[in-house]
Amino acid sequence: MSTLAIDYDDVVAAHRRLEGIAHHTPVLRSATADERTGASLHFKAEHLQRIGAFKFRGGYNAINQFDTRQKAGGVIAFSSGNHAQAIALSARLHGIRAVIVMPEDAPAIKIAATRGYGAEVVLYDRYTQDREALGRELAVAEGLTLIPPFNHPHVMAGQGTAAKELFDDVGELDLLLVPVGGGGLLSGCATVAKARYPRCHVVGVEPEAGNDAQRSLASGEIVSIATPRTIADGAQTQALGSLTFPVLREYVDEIVTVSDGELVNAMSFLAGRMKQFVEPTGCLAAAAALSGQVAIEGRRVGIILSGGNVDLNRFAELIQSAEGNPHEIHR
Ligand SMILES: *Cc1c(COP(=O)(O)O)cnc(C)c1O
């Protein structure tokens, strides 16, 4: 039956590889959030993962399975975001070379963070240079292995370990809400949910401005869109992957969308009430629950907080625009 890129056993194997290396992140509860929604919310705190996002799980799981030749050559990735740092740190932990290709106008702090993990950063001009061609050339010339941010079985299985830990810690859930960009995180988490608790309703959450995953599942084929304008920069993908899409089709029950305003309100709630610093993309699933985009009353709900990497000034600016009062005391 299985022509899918991963199954539950792959996630279990990934979890074994990550044991003692990735953080087993906590599951956060909030009486205020439960009261407001009438549900029982379980927040999986992947913003507290190494490098500040779940992407360490997939990156490490992929590099850990390199053969001797691949280890000798090193790894290459294209990313200006969390995948870059995930690959850089994972490569360092394995003692191998990492080359990260980033646009030259990427935020200086991201370039610095990636270099800080010991990676070589190659900058390109996103208006005149073709990054794929540049990467391919580098990979061939220098014997580097490319690890993509989501469309890779080892990456997908690694990301699924976040949901495995959540279920290991809290048991059965009625719903699982997961952010979706290219679908690496959601494919891994949905695989786990349906293997462990087939009745768990799995919901992907993407930005309203870029609802390609929703349209793809509705139409039965991968829909590509122009790069969406949203503050959720980790979910500004143009299309699901050829490996992630079939898994989502099999295991995901629903995709919902949230607006940038709803993301900001969720960020503000998480910071003000729960004392958690979560980046806009990391708030997608929480925003769907807190804004009422999904019916959750009376249910046990899992929410993946996927990352926390956002510039402090940018965070402050966004919080300024939130509705409601973030300063009230959390109970
Ligand atoms: C990459 C990323 C996502 C989206 O993950 P996909 O596997 O591409 O769907 C969500 N949140 C954060 C914080 C990310 O870095």
Tab-separated table of C-alpha atoms and ligand atoms in Angstrom, residues 51-55 81-83 149-150 155 159 178-187 233-235 237 240 244 279-284 305-309, ligand 1:
chain	number	residue	atom	x	y	z
A	51	ILE	CA	18.374	26.794	16.918
A	52	GLY	CA	14.947	28.056	18.051
A	53	ALA	CA	12.769	25.932	15.779
A	54	PHE	CA	11.728	22.340	15.024
A	55	LYS	CA	13.886	22.345	11.864
A	81	GLY	CA	15.717	31.018	7.594
A	82	ASN	CA	15.561	28.314	10.218
A	83	HIS	CA	16.634	25.514	7.860
A	149	PRO	CA	14.043	22.254	3.717
A	150	PHE	CA	10.994	19.969	3.459
A	155	VAL	CA	13.686	15.713	6.920
A	159	GLN	CA	10.046	16.845	11.896
A	178	VAL	CA	0.264	22.188	12.795
A	179	PRO	CA	1.751	25.100	10.784
A	180	VAL	CA	2.293	24.375	7.098
A	181	GLY	CA	4.732	25.867	4.617
A	182	GLY	CA	6.152	23.203	2.325
A	183	GLY	CA	4.579	20.491	4.441
A	184	GLY	CA	7.633	18.849	6.011
A	185	LEU	CA	6.440	19.407	9.579
A	186	LEU	CA	2.815	18.573	8.814
A	187	SER	CA	3.633	15.395	6.860
A	233	ASP	CA	8.069	34.313	6.581
A	234	GLY	CA	8.683	30.629	7.370
A	235	ALA	CA	5.544	29.701	5.421
A	237	THR	CA	6.499	28.760	0.197
A	240	LEU	CA	3.988	21.754	-1.381
A	244	THR	CA	5.033	15.933	1.274
A	279	GLU	CA	7.848	34.120	15.754
A	280	PRO	CA	4.882	34.898	13.448
A	281	THR	CA	5.116	31.584	11.547
A	282	GLY	CA	5.451	29.765	14.847
A	283	CYS	CA	2.040	31.161	15.897
A	284	LEU	CA	0.022	29.775	12.960
A	305	LEU	CA	4.517	26.308	18.357
A	306	SER	CA	7.059	25.824	15.567
A	307	GLY	CA	9.708	28.489	16.140
A	308	GLY	CA	10.858	31.632	17.915
A	309	ASN	CA	13.377	33.307	15.627
B	1	LIG	C1	9.904	26.046	8.191
B	1	LIG	C2	8.964	26.503	9.203
B	1	LIG	C3	7.585	26.180	9.129
B	1	LIG	C4	6.971	25.440	7.976
B	1	LIG	O1	7.465	24.115	7.894
B	1	LIG	P1	7.298	23.244	6.581
B	1	LIG	O2	7.951	21.956	6.894
B	1	LIG	O3	7.967	23.985	5.447
B	1	LIG	O4	5.841	23.119	6.315
B	1	LIG	C5	6.771	26.583	10.178
B	1	LIG	N1	7.254	27.288	11.228
B	1	LIG	C6	8.559	27.616	11.322
B	1	LIG	C7	9.005	28.385	12.507
B	1	LIG	C8	9.464	27.232	10.314
B	1	LIG	O5	10.752	27.563	10.418
